[in-house]
């Protein structure tokens, strides 16, 4: 299998968007077939940054500079990456292993923390956080 790229991630996103029921076995098989020990989130982060000028890496950097953004934990960063990439709240909940309500609450808190931050790129982050993709 070739190294996964954004088209594979978009294909997975498309499959997830086809119905309200998530085919957990199919998703697990796709993620399991990533070459080597590549993690789904590291693949998504690399490909997303490649296509969008490193915007997620910039957020991670701003997250490390406490004067810019309040500290996000690893789950917050996963939710941000999935939201930036256009995954729905339901898909984000499934891929992070939390309830849909918890995903919505965390995303809302993330949005508020970015809005209240001192990051010079906060409008860029909010633009990506609010992106809506429709793959149907």
GROMACS .gro file of N, CA, C and O in nm, residues 62 66-70 72 110-123 125-126:
model
   92
   62UNK      N    1   0.206   2.805   1.865
   62UNK     CA    2   0.142   2.907   1.949
   62UNK      C    3   0.096   2.847   2.082
   62UNK      O    4   0.099   2.915   2.184
   66UNK      N    5   0.307   3.015   2.583
   66UNK     CA    6   0.191   3.037   2.670
   66UNK      C    7   0.134   3.178   2.663
   66UNK      O    8   0.021   3.201   2.699
   67UNK      N    9   0.210   3.274   2.613
   67UNK     CA   10   0.157   3.410   2.602
   67UNK      C   11   0.055   3.422   2.490
   67UNK      O   12  -0.029   3.511   2.490
   68UNK      N   13   0.062   3.333   2.390
   68UNK     CA   14  -0.027   3.341   2.275
   68UNK      C   15  -0.160   3.269   2.296
   68UNK      O   16  -0.267   3.325   2.279
   69UNK      N   17  -0.153   3.142   2.325
   69UNK     CA   18  -0.273   3.060   2.341
   69UNK      C   19  -0.270   2.992   2.476
   69UNK      O   20  -0.163   2.954   2.523
   70UNK      N   21  -0.387   2.973   2.536
   70UNK     CA   22  -0.389   2.890   2.657
   70UNK      C   23  -0.351   2.747   2.620
   70UNK      O   24  -0.367   2.707   2.505
   72UNK      N   25  -0.351   2.378   2.534
   72UNK     CA   26  -0.444   2.274   2.493
   72UNK      C   27  -0.380   2.139   2.524
   72UNK      O   28  -0.261   2.121   2.497
  110UNK      N   29  -1.278   2.530   2.315
  110UNK     CA   30  -1.159   2.559   2.234
  110UNK      C   31  -1.180   2.689   2.156
  110UNK      O   32  -1.093   2.775   2.152
  111UNK      N   33  -1.297   2.701   2.093
  111UNK     CA   34  -1.329   2.821   2.016
  111UNK      C   35  -1.319   2.946   2.104
  111UNK      O   36  -1.259   3.045   2.065
  112UNK      N   37  -1.375   2.939   2.226
  112UNK     CA   38  -1.372   3.052   2.318
  112UNK      C   39  -1.229   3.084   2.360
  112UNK      O   40  -1.190   3.199   2.365
  113UNK      N   41  -1.149   2.981   2.387
  113UNK     CA   42  -1.011   3.003   2.429
  113UNK      C   43  -0.928   3.066   2.317
  113UNK      O   44  -0.845   3.152   2.342
  114UNK      N   45  -0.953   3.025   2.193
  114UNK     CA   46  -0.881   3.086   2.081
  114UNK      C   47  -0.926   3.231   2.063
  114UNK      O   48  -0.844   3.320   2.045
  115UNK      N   49  -1.055   3.253   2.070
  115UNK     CA   50  -1.109   3.388   2.054
  115UNK      C   51  -1.053   3.483   2.159
  115UNK      O   52  -1.022   3.598   2.129
  116UNK      N   53  -1.036   3.436   2.282
  116UNK     CA   54  -0.985   3.519   2.391
  116UNK      C   55  -0.832   3.526   2.397
  116UNK      O   56  -0.777   3.595   2.481
  117UNK      N   57  -0.766   3.455   2.306
  117UNK     CA   58  -0.619   3.446   2.310
  117UNK      C   59  -0.553   3.573   2.256
  117UNK      O   60  -0.619   3.663   2.203
  118UNK      N   61  -0.421   3.575   2.267
  118UNK     CA   62  -0.341   3.686   2.215
  118UNK      C   63  -0.263   3.646   2.090
  118UNK      O   64  -0.170   3.715   2.051
  119UNK      N   65  -0.302   3.535   2.031
  119UNK     CA   66  -0.230   3.489   1.913
  119UNK      C   67  -0.255   3.582   1.795
  119UNK      O   68  -0.370   3.617   1.767
  120UNK      N   69  -0.149   3.619   1.723
  120UNK     CA   70  -0.169   3.703   1.604
  120UNK      C   71  -0.240   3.627   1.491
  120UNK      O   72  -0.288   3.689   1.397
  121UNK      N   73  -0.249   3.494   1.504
  121UNK     CA   74  -0.314   3.414   1.401
  121UNK      C   75  -0.450   3.360   1.444
  121UNK      O   76  -0.504   3.270   1.381
  122UNK      N   77  -0.509   3.416   1.549
  122UNK     CA   78  -0.632   3.359   1.601
  122UNK      C   79  -0.747   3.361   1.500
  122UNK      O   80  -0.827   3.269   1.495
  123UNK      N   81  -0.754   3.461   1.415
  123UNK     CA   82  -0.860   3.464   1.314
  123UNK      C   83  -0.844   3.352   1.211
  123UNK      O   84  -0.942   3.294   1.165
  125UNK      N   85  -0.703   3.059   1.280
  125UNK     CA   86  -0.742   2.937   1.350
  125UNK      C   87  -0.895   2.926   1.360
  125UNK      O   88  -0.950   2.818   1.338
  126UNK      N   89  -0.960   3.036   1.389
  126UNK     CA   90  -1.106   3.032   1.399
  126UNK      C   91  -1.170   3.002   1.263
  126UNK      O   92  -1.269   2.930   1.255
   0.00000   0.00000   0.00000
